[in-house]
Amino acid sequence: MTGDNINCKKCGTTLQRRGKAMTLAMTCQSCNAYFRTGPWNKDIDNFVHSALPALPIGTKGKIENVVYEVMGFVVKQETKYHYKWREYLLFNPYMGFAFLSEYEGNWNFIWPVEENPKDNIGSETSFTYKEQKYLLYQKYRAAVLFAKGEFFFDVVDITASTVNYEFIAPPFLYGLEISDDSMLWTKGEYLSPNEVAAAFSVPINMLPPKQGRSYTQPIVTNFSEKSLLNLTGVFLFLILLSQFLFNQLASEKVVYQGKFELVQLSDQKFFVTPSFTLAENLTSLEIDIHSPVDNDWFYAEFSLLNEANGEEIIFSKEIQFYKGYEDGSSWSEGSTRGSAFLSSIPAGTYHINIYPEFGFTAKSFSMVVKHDVPIYSNYFIASFCLLLFPIGFYIRKRIIEGNRWSESDYSPYHSE
Amino acid sequence: MTIDDLKGLKFFILFGLIIFGSFIYAGATGWKWVNFTKTQKEKTTGTRATRGVYYRYHK
């Protein structure tokens, strides 16, 4: 062993240490044995499993303007659910080490941090740090199935002896590794496969195909949630303001009201109202009808006639009201009142022909015709339509978040 | 709210403007979007169209 070189403790092959004295564990390029470089542990591990790193040892890449070199590669397996993922140890002489974690083609760039973001504040499953709430996604133990390259720590022993916590606030995560005598916080950020391929100048098809959505993958929109809410608020306010103005400007002028009795019908079987004038062009007309029906009905067909051009608008209205006493309680249905609404009536002189059909008891009805009445239903429909977009946005977000947390034991969306 | 936000929300802005424009037009013309009063239009011909005596008996 001389300088940066070291001999394999199993086969004796001379190996170059890229990390020089920082390398505390490594694998032999000849016999693939994993050994510690120092005297504190003379165990030699031979892995049953084998894997090929998508980013070969020694590959250099630039992440956030820092050039990292791939020093080591490990395949880890979670001990409870037995899923596997891969980690690459990266090194930069000035920035130190970092990791790239890959699971089913989804990547996270992870680096150690000195701060303790949780700092005993918050619950076991969540904390807020720098105005961002992080939720516990997983808590696990793992084992190394395969390692290749060099490591600045005993990756096999440390992995076996630590409990890991991962708190997420996509695209970020905070990881906590706790052993009997140490605690290490790391921070991570989601990287797309394209970003990884670009960073290490490798073809995208060299990387594992992406499957599903990463637990740290953000919901990508090209606008902020706050902007959507603000804009929705602006539109809702404009519509509310407009409705207020329409209400203020509406004259609600009663252009006719009268009462009609059955006995008034003689030869003619219909009533004719006096002429009335609608001064405003293209405004609404509301006809309120009341008949004192009692367990009875009233029906009439109406013909609003423009006396200038003979154009008729024909509509009908049925009123029925029934009540009774049954099984110790009284009931009723229907009403003695009804209303008809006519849209966009041109200005002019009109009268209404009424063709009534009376039931058994009520022999009269009254009618009030109002011109230029405000329309409230349009306001509610417009508001509902405007809310469809943000509602759809939040439904989509809820579905994605539900899927994201479906593999977590700590999902805020599912309860056991 | 940034320019990028506005660009990202352009379809929502367009949708909102159409809804708002339609709402203003409907309010100005007394057009009720959902009207349960079913109407039928007819043109009376051959009469002076001033009083009901000139019309057919409907019922």
Coordinates of C-alpha atoms in Angstrom, one line a residue:
Chain A
M1 CA 0.0 0.0 0.0
T2 CA 1.5 3.3 -1.1
G3 CA 0.0 6.8 -1.0
D4 CA -3.4 6.8 -2.8
N5 CA -3.2 3.1 -3.4
I6 CA -4.4 0.3 -1.2
N7 CA -4.3 -3.5 -1.5
C8 CA -7.5 -5.5 -1.5
K9 CA -7.8 -7.3 1.8
K10 CA -9.1 -10.4 0.1
C11 CA -7.2 -10.8 -3.2
G12 CA -4.4 -8.4 -2.7
T13 CA -5.0 -6.5 -5.9
T14 CA -3.6 -2.9 -5.7
L15 CA -6.5 -0.4 -5.9
Q16 CA -6.4 3.3 -6.5
R17 CA -8.3 5.4 -4.0
R18 CA -10.0 8.3 -5.7
G19 CA -11.0 9.7 -2.3
K20 CA -7.5 9.3 -1.0
A21 CA -7.4 9.2 2.8
M22 CA -11.1 10.1 3.0
T23 CA -12.1 6.7 1.7
L24 CA -13.0 4.5 4.6
A25 CA -14.5 1.6 2.8
M26 CA -14.4 0.3 -0.8
T27 CA -14.9 -2.6 -3.1
C28 CA -12.3 -4.4 -5.1
Q29 CA -12.4 -4.1 -8.8
S30 CA -11.1 -7.6 -9.2
C31 CA -12.9 -9.8 -6.6
N32 CA -15.8 -7.3 -5.7
A33 CA -15.1 -7.8 -2.0
Y34 CA -16.2 -5.0 0.3
F35 CA -13.7 -4.0 2.9
R36 CA -12.8 -1.2 5.3
T37 CA -9.5 0.6 4.7
G38 CA -8.7 1.1 8.4
P39 CA -7.9 -1.4 11.1
W40 CA -11.1 -1.0 13.1
N41 CA -13.0 -3.6 11.2
K42 CA -11.3 -6.4 9.3
D43 CA -14.5 -8.0 8.1
I44 CA -14.7 -8.6 4.4
D45 CA -18.2 -8.7 2.8
N46 CA -19.1 -10.5 -0.4
F47 CA -22.4 -9.6 -1.9
V48 CA -24.8 -12.2 -3.2
H49 CA -26.5 -9.6 -5.4
S50 CA -25.0 -7.8 -8.3
A51 CA -26.1 -4.6 -10.1
L52 CA -24.8 -2.3 -12.8
P53 CA -24.9 1.4 -11.9
A54 CA -26.6 3.6 -14.5
L55 CA -24.0 6.2 -13.7
P56 CA -20.6 4.4 -13.7
I57 CA -18.0 5.0 -11.0
G58 CA -15.9 8.0 -12.0
T59 CA -18.6 9.7 -14.0
K60 CA -18.7 13.4 -13.5
G61 CA -21.7 15.6 -13.6
K62 CA -22.8 19.1 -12.7
I63 CA -25.7 19.6 -10.3
E64 CA -26.6 23.2 -9.3
N65 CA -23.3 24.4 -10.8
V66 CA -21.2 22.0 -8.7
V67 CA -19.2 19.3 -10.4
Y68 CA -19.6 16.0 -8.6
E69 CA -17.8 12.7 -9.3
V70 CA -19.6 9.4 -8.7
M71 CA -17.5 7.7 -6.0
G72 CA -19.7 4.8 -4.9
F73 CA -22.9 2.9 -5.8
V74 CA -25.1 0.9 -3.4
V75 CA -28.3 -1.1 -3.8
K76 CA -30.4 -1.0 -0.6
Q77 CA -33.4 -2.9 0.5
E78 CA -36.0 -1.9 3.0
T79 CA -36.3 -4.5 5.7
K80 CA -40.1 -4.5 6.2
Y81 CA -41.5 -4.3 2.7
H82 CA -38.4 -5.4 0.9
Y83 CA -38.4 -2.8 -1.9
K84 CA -35.1 -1.9 -3.3
W85 CA -33.5 1.4 -4.5
R86 CA -30.1 2.6 -5.6
E87 CA -27.9 5.3 -4.2
Y88 CA -24.9 7.0 -5.8
L89 CA -22.3 8.6 -3.6
L90 CA -21.1 11.9 -5.1
F91 CA -18.1 13.9 -4.2
N92 CA -16.8 17.4 -4.8
P93 CA -13.5 18.5 -3.1
Y94 CA -15.0 21.8 -1.9
M95 CA -18.6 20.9 -1.3
G96 CA -18.1 17.4 0.2
F97 CA -20.3 14.5 -0.5
A98 CA -23.8 14.1 -1.6
F99 CA -26.1 11.4 -2.9
L100 CA -28.3 10.6 -5.8
S101 CA -31.1 8.3 -4.9
E102 CA -33.0 6.4 -7.6
Y103 CA -36.2 4.3 -7.2
E104 CA -38.1 3.1 -10.2
G105 CA -36.5 5.7 -12.4
N106 CA -37.3 8.6 -10.0
W107 CA -34.4 10.6 -8.7
N108 CA -33.6 12.7 -5.6
F109 CA -30.5 14.7 -5.1
I110 CA -29.6 14.5 -1.3
W111 CA -27.0 16.3 0.6
P112 CA -26.1 16.5 4.3
V113 CA -27.0 19.6 6.3
E114 CA -25.8 20.9 9.6
E115 CA -29.1 22.4 10.7
N116 CA -31.7 20.4 12.6
P117 CA -34.9 21.4 10.8
K118 CA -37.1 19.6 13.3
D119 CA -35.3 20.7 16.4
N120 CA -37.8 18.9 18.6
I121 CA -40.5 21.2 17.3
G122 CA -43.6 19.6 15.8
S123 CA -45.1 16.2 16.2
E124 CA -43.4 12.9 15.4
T125 CA -44.9 12.9 12.0
S126 CA -44.5 16.5 10.9
F127 CA -42.7 19.7 11.5
T128 CA -42.5 23.1 9.9
Y129 CA -39.3 24.6 8.8
K130 CA -38.8 27.9 7.0
E131 CA -42.6 28.3 6.6
Q132 CA -42.7 24.9 4.9
K133 CA -44.6 22.0 6.5
Y134 CA -42.8 18.6 6.1
L135 CA -44.8 15.4 6.7
L136 CA -43.3 12.0 7.6
Y137 CA -43.5 9.8 4.6
Q138 CA -41.6 6.8 5.7
K139 CA -39.7 5.4 8.6
Y140 CA -37.5 2.4 7.8
R141 CA -34.5 0.3 8.3
A142 CA -32.5 -0.9 5.3
A143 CA -29.7 -3.3 4.4
V144 CA -27.1 -3.0 1.7
L145 CA -27.5 -5.7 -1.0
F146 CA -24.7 -4.6 -3.2
A147 CA -21.9 -2.0 -3.2
K148 CA -19.4 -0.8 -5.7
G149 CA -16.7 1.9 -5.5
E150 CA -15.5 4.0 -2.6
F151 CA -17.2 5.3 0.5
F152 CA -16.3 7.9 3.1
F153 CA -18.1 5.9 5.7
D154 CA -18.8 2.2 6.3
V155 CA -22.0 2.2 4.2
V156 CA -22.8 -1.4 5.1
D157 CA -22.6 -1.1 8.8
I158 CA -24.1 2.4 9.0
T159 CA -27.1 1.3 6.8
A160 CA -27.7 -1.7 9.0
S161 CA -27.5 0.3 12.2
T162 CA -29.6 3.3 11.5
V163 CA -33.3 4.1 11.5
N164 CA -34.3 6.4 8.7
Y165 CA -37.0 9.0 8.7
E166 CA -38.0 10.9 5.6
F167 CA -40.2 14.0 5.8
I168 CA -41.4 15.4 2.5
A169 CA -42.7 18.7 1.1
P170 CA -42.4 18.1 -2.6
P171 CA -40.1 18.7 -4.3
F172 CA -38.1 18.7 -1.1
L173 CA -37.4 16.2 1.6
Y174 CA -35.6 16.0 4.8
G175 CA -34.0 12.7 5.8
L176 CA -32.9 11.8 9.3
E177 CA -30.6 8.9 10.0
I178 CA -30.4 7.9 13.7
S179 CA -28.1 5.3 15.1
D180 CA -27.2 4.6 18.8
D181 CA -24.5 7.3 18.7
S182 CA -25.1 9.5 15.8
M183 CA -27.8 11.6 14.0
L184 CA -27.5 12.9 10.5
W185 CA -29.9 15.3 8.8
T186 CA -30.0 15.4 5.0
K187 CA -32.0 17.5 2.6
G188 CA -33.1 16.3 -0.8
E189 CA -34.8 17.6 -3.9
Y190 CA -36.5 15.8 -6.7
L191 CA -34.7 15.6 -10.0
S192 CA -36.4 14.5 -13.2
P193 CA -34.6 11.8 -15.3
N194 CA -34.0 14.4 -17.9
E195 CA -32.2 16.6 -15.4
V196 CA -30.0 13.7 -14.2
A197 CA -29.2 12.7 -17.8
A198 CA -28.3 16.3 -18.7
A199 CA -26.2 16.7 -15.5
F200 CA -24.1 13.6 -16.2
S201 CA -24.2 13.9 -20.0
V202 CA -25.6 10.4 -20.4
P203 CA -28.4 9.4 -22.8
I204 CA -31.8 9.3 -21.1
N205 CA -32.3 5.7 -22.2
M206 CA -29.2 4.7 -20.2
L207 CA -31.2 5.6 -17.0
P208 CA -33.8 3.2 -15.6
P209 CA -37.3 3.9 -17.1
K210 CA -39.4 6.1 -14.9
Q211 CA -42.4 4.4 -13.3
G212 CA -45.1 6.2 -11.5
R213 CA -44.7 9.4 -9.6
S214 CA -42.0 9.9 -7.1
Y215 CA -43.0 10.6 -3.6
T216 CA -41.1 14.0 -3.9
Q217 CA -42.2 14.8 -7.4
P218 CA -44.0 18.2 -7.4
I219 CA -47.3 18.8 -9.1
V220 CA -46.1 20.8 -12.0
T221 CA -48.2 23.8 -13.0
N222 CA -47.1 26.8 -14.9
F223 CA -48.9 29.1 -12.5
S224 CA -48.9 29.5 -8.7
E225 CA -51.8 28.3 -6.6
K226 CA -52.1 31.7 -5.1
S227 CA -52.4 33.4 -8.5
L228 CA -55.3 31.0 -9.4
L229 CA -57.1 31.9 -6.2
N230 CA -56.4 35.6 -6.6
L231 CA -57.7 35.6 -10.2
T232 CA -60.8 33.6 -9.3
G233 CA -61.4 36.1 -6.5
V234 CA -61.1 39.0 -9.0
F235 CA -63.6 37.5 -11.4
L236 CA -66.0 36.6 -8.5
F237 CA -65.8 40.2 -7.3
L238 CA -66.5 41.6 -10.7
I239 CA -69.5 39.5 -11.1
L240 CA -70.8 40.4 -7.6
L241 CA -70.2 44.0 -8.4
S242 CA -72.0 43.7 -11.7
Q243 CA -75.0 42.0 -10.1
F244 CA -75.1 44.7 -7.5
L245 CA -75.3 47.3 -10.3
F246 CA -77.9 45.4 -12.2
N247 CA -80.0 45.2 -9.0
Q248 CA -79.6 49.0 -8.5
L249 CA -80.5 49.8 -12.1
A250 CA -83.4 47.4 -12.4
S251 CA -86.7 49.4 -12.3
E252 CA -88.9 46.4 -11.4
K253 CA -91.8 48.5 -12.6
V254 CA -95.3 47.0 -12.3
V255 CA -96.8 47.5 -15.7
Y256 CA -100.0 45.6 -15.0
Q257 CA -101.8 43.9 -12.2
G258 CA -105.4 42.6 -12.0
K259 CA -107.8 40.0 -10.7
F260 CA -109.9 37.7 -12.8
E261 CA -113.0 35.8 -11.8
L262 CA -114.6 32.8 -13.6
V263 CA -117.9 34.6 -13.6
Q264 CA -116.5 37.3 -15.8
L265 CA -116.2 34.9 -18.6
S266 CA -119.3 34.9 -20.8
D267 CA -119.2 34.2 -24.5
Q268 CA -115.5 34.6 -24.7
K269 CA -113.5 31.9 -22.9
F270 CA -110.5 34.1 -22.3
F271 CA -109.4 37.3 -20.6
V272 CA -107.7 40.2 -22.2
T273 CA -105.6 42.6 -20.2
P274 CA -105.5 46.3 -21.0
S275 CA -102.5 47.4 -23.1
F276 CA -99.3 48.3 -21.3
T277 CA -96.1 49.7 -22.5
L278 CA -92.6 48.3 -22.0
A279 CA -90.4 51.4 -22.3
E280 CA -87.0 49.6 -22.0
N281 CA -85.8 47.6 -24.9
L282 CA -84.7 44.0 -24.4
T283 CA -85.5 43.6 -20.7
S284 CA -87.1 40.9 -18.7
L285 CA -90.7 40.5 -17.8
E286 CA -91.9 38.6 -14.8
I287 CA -95.5 37.5 -14.4
D288 CA -96.5 36.5 -10.9
I289 CA -99.8 34.5 -10.6
H290 CA -101.8 33.7 -7.5
S291 CA -104.9 31.6 -7.3
P292 CA -106.5 30.6 -4.0
V293 CA -106.4 26.9 -4.7
D294 CA -107.0 24.5 -1.8
N295 CA -106.5 20.8 -2.6
D296 CA -107.0 22.0 -6.2
W297 CA -105.3 23.2 -9.3
F298 CA -105.3 26.1 -11.7
Y299 CA -103.9 26.2 -15.2
A300 CA -103.7 28.9 -17.8
E301 CA -102.1 29.6 -21.1
F302 CA -100.9 33.1 -21.7
S303 CA -100.2 34.9 -24.9
L304 CA -98.1 38.1 -24.6
L305 CA -98.9 40.0 -27.8
N306 CA -96.9 42.8 -29.4
E307 CA -99.6 45.1 -30.7
A308 CA -97.3 46.7 -33.2
N309 CA -96.2 43.7 -35.1
G310 CA -98.5 40.9 -34.0
E311 CA -95.8 38.8 -32.5
E312 CA -96.9 36.5 -29.7
I313 CA -95.0 34.8 -27.0
I314 CA -97.1 31.9 -25.6
F315 CA -96.4 30.3 -22.3
S316 CA -98.4 28.4 -19.7
K317 CA -98.5 28.1 -15.9
E318 CA -100.0 25.5 -13.6
I319 CA -100.6 26.1 -10.0
Q320 CA -101.6 23.4 -7.5
F321 CA -101.7 23.1 -3.8
Y322 CA -102.6 20.1 -1.8
K323 CA -102.6 19.5 1.9
G324 CA -103.7 16.9 4.4
Y325 CA -103.3 15.1 7.7
E326 CA -101.9 11.7 7.8
D327 CA -100.4 9.4 10.4
G328 CA -100.5 12.1 13.1
S329 CA -98.9 14.9 11.0
S330 CA -100.0 17.4 8.5
W331 CA -98.5 17.7 5.1
S332 CA -98.7 20.0 2.1
E333 CA -97.2 20.3 -1.3
G334 CA -97.3 22.8 -4.0
S335 CA -98.1 26.5 -3.7
T336 CA -100.9 28.9 -4.4
R337 CA -98.4 31.1 -6.3
G338 CA -96.5 30.7 -9.5
S339 CA -94.2 32.8 -11.6
A340 CA -93.2 32.9 -15.2
F341 CA -90.2 34.7 -16.6
L342 CA -89.7 36.0 -20.1
S343 CA -86.3 37.0 -21.3
S344 CA -85.2 39.8 -23.6
I345 CA -88.6 41.3 -24.4
P346 CA -88.4 44.2 -27.0
A347 CA -89.8 47.6 -26.1
G348 CA -93.4 48.2 -27.3
T349 CA -97.0 48.1 -26.4
Y350 CA -98.4 44.8 -25.3
H351 CA -101.4 43.1 -23.9
I352 CA -101.9 39.5 -22.6
N353 CA -104.6 37.1 -23.6
I354 CA -105.2 34.6 -20.8
Y355 CA -106.9 31.2 -21.4
P356 CA -107.7 29.8 -18.0
E357 CA -108.8 26.4 -16.8
F358 CA -110.2 26.3 -13.3
G359 CA -110.3 23.3 -11.0
F360 CA -113.1 22.6 -8.5
T361 CA -112.8 25.2 -5.8
A362 CA -110.8 28.2 -6.9
K363 CA -112.7 30.4 -9.3
S364 CA -110.4 33.3 -9.5
F365 CA -106.8 34.3 -9.9
S366 CA -104.7 37.4 -9.9
M367 CA -101.7 38.5 -11.9
V368 CA -98.9 41.0 -11.5
V369 CA -96.7 41.8 -14.5
K370 CA -93.3 43.4 -13.6
H371 CA -90.9 44.8 -16.2
D372 CA -87.1 44.9 -15.9
V373 CA -86.5 42.6 -12.9
P374 CA -83.0 41.6 -11.8
I375 CA -81.9 38.1 -12.6
Y376 CA -80.2 36.4 -9.6
S377 CA -79.8 32.9 -11.1
N378 CA -77.3 34.1 -13.7
Y379 CA -75.1 35.3 -10.8
F380 CA -75.0 31.9 -9.2
I381 CA -74.4 30.1 -12.5
A382 CA -71.6 32.5 -13.5
S383 CA -70.0 32.1 -10.0
F384 CA -70.3 28.3 -10.2
C385 CA -68.8 28.2 -13.7
L386 CA -65.8 30.4 -12.5
L387 CA -65.3 28.0 -9.6
L388 CA -65.1 25.0 -11.8
F389 CA -61.5 25.6 -12.8
P390 CA -60.1 26.0 -9.3
I391 CA -62.4 23.1 -8.1
G392 CA -61.0 20.9 -10.9
F393 CA -57.5 22.0 -10.0
Y394 CA -57.9 21.0 -6.3
I395 CA -59.6 17.7 -7.2
R396 CA -56.7 16.8 -9.5
K397 CA -54.3 17.9 -6.8
R398 CA -56.1 15.8 -4.2
I399 CA -56.0 12.7 -6.5
I400 CA -52.3 13.1 -7.1
E401 CA -51.6 13.6 -3.5
G402 CA -53.7 10.6 -2.6
N403 CA -51.7 8.5 -5.0
R404 CA -48.5 9.9 -3.7
W405 CA -49.3 8.9 -0.2
S406 CA -50.9 5.5 -1.1
E407 CA -47.6 3.7 -0.4
S408 CA -46.9 5.5 2.9
D409 CA -47.7 4.2 6.3
Y410 CA -48.2 7.8 7.4
S411 CA -50.7 9.1 4.8
P412 CA -52.8 12.0 5.9
Y413 CA -55.3 10.9 3.3
H414 CA -55.9 7.3 4.3
S415 CA -56.7 6.0 7.7
E416 CA -56.4 2.3 8.7
Chain B
M1 CA -48.9 37.4 -9.5
T2 CA -46.3 37.3 -12.1
I3 CA -46.3 37.5 -15.9
D4 CA -45.5 33.8 -15.9
D5 CA -48.6 33.2 -13.8
L6 CA -50.7 35.1 -16.2
K7 CA -49.3 33.2 -19.1
G8 CA -50.0 29.9 -17.3
L9 CA -53.5 31.0 -16.5
K10 CA -54.3 32.3 -20.0
F11 CA -57.0 29.8 -20.7
F12 CA -58.6 30.4 -17.3
I13 CA -58.4 34.2 -18.0
L14 CA -60.0 33.7 -21.4
F15 CA -62.7 31.5 -19.8
G16 CA -63.3 34.0 -17.1
L17 CA -63.6 36.8 -19.6
I18 CA -66.2 34.9 -21.6
I19 CA -68.2 34.1 -18.5
F20 CA -68.0 37.7 -17.3
G21 CA -68.9 39.1 -20.8
S22 CA -71.8 36.7 -21.1
F23 CA -73.0 37.7 -17.6
I24 CA -72.9 41.4 -18.5
Y25 CA -74.6 40.8 -21.8
A26 CA -77.3 38.7 -20.1
G27 CA -77.8 41.3 -17.4
A28 CA -78.1 44.1 -19.9
T29 CA -80.6 42.3 -22.1
G30 CA -82.7 40.5 -19.4
W31 CA -81.5 37.1 -20.7
K32 CA -82.1 34.5 -18.1
W33 CA -79.7 31.6 -18.8
V34 CA -81.8 28.9 -17.1
N35 CA -85.4 29.7 -17.6
F36 CA -88.0 27.1 -16.6
T37 CA -90.7 29.1 -18.4
K38 CA -91.1 27.4 -21.7
T39 CA -92.2 29.8 -24.4
Q40 CA -93.3 29.5 -28.0
K41 CA -93.3 32.3 -30.5
E42 CA -96.0 32.9 -33.1
K43 CA -96.7 35.6 -35.5
T44 CA -100.4 36.6 -35.9
T45 CA -101.3 37.4 -39.4
G46 CA -104.5 38.6 -41.1
T47 CA -105.6 40.6 -38.2
R48 CA -105.1 44.0 -36.8
A49 CA -103.7 42.3 -33.8
T50 CA -105.0 44.6 -31.2
R51 CA -107.4 42.6 -29.1
G52 CA -108.0 39.0 -28.3
V53 CA -111.3 38.9 -30.1
Y54 CA -109.3 38.4 -33.3
Y55 CA -107.5 35.3 -32.1
R56 CA -108.5 31.7 -32.2
Y57 CA -109.8 30.1 -29.1
H58 CA -106.9 28.1 -27.7
K59 CA -108.6 25.8 -25.2

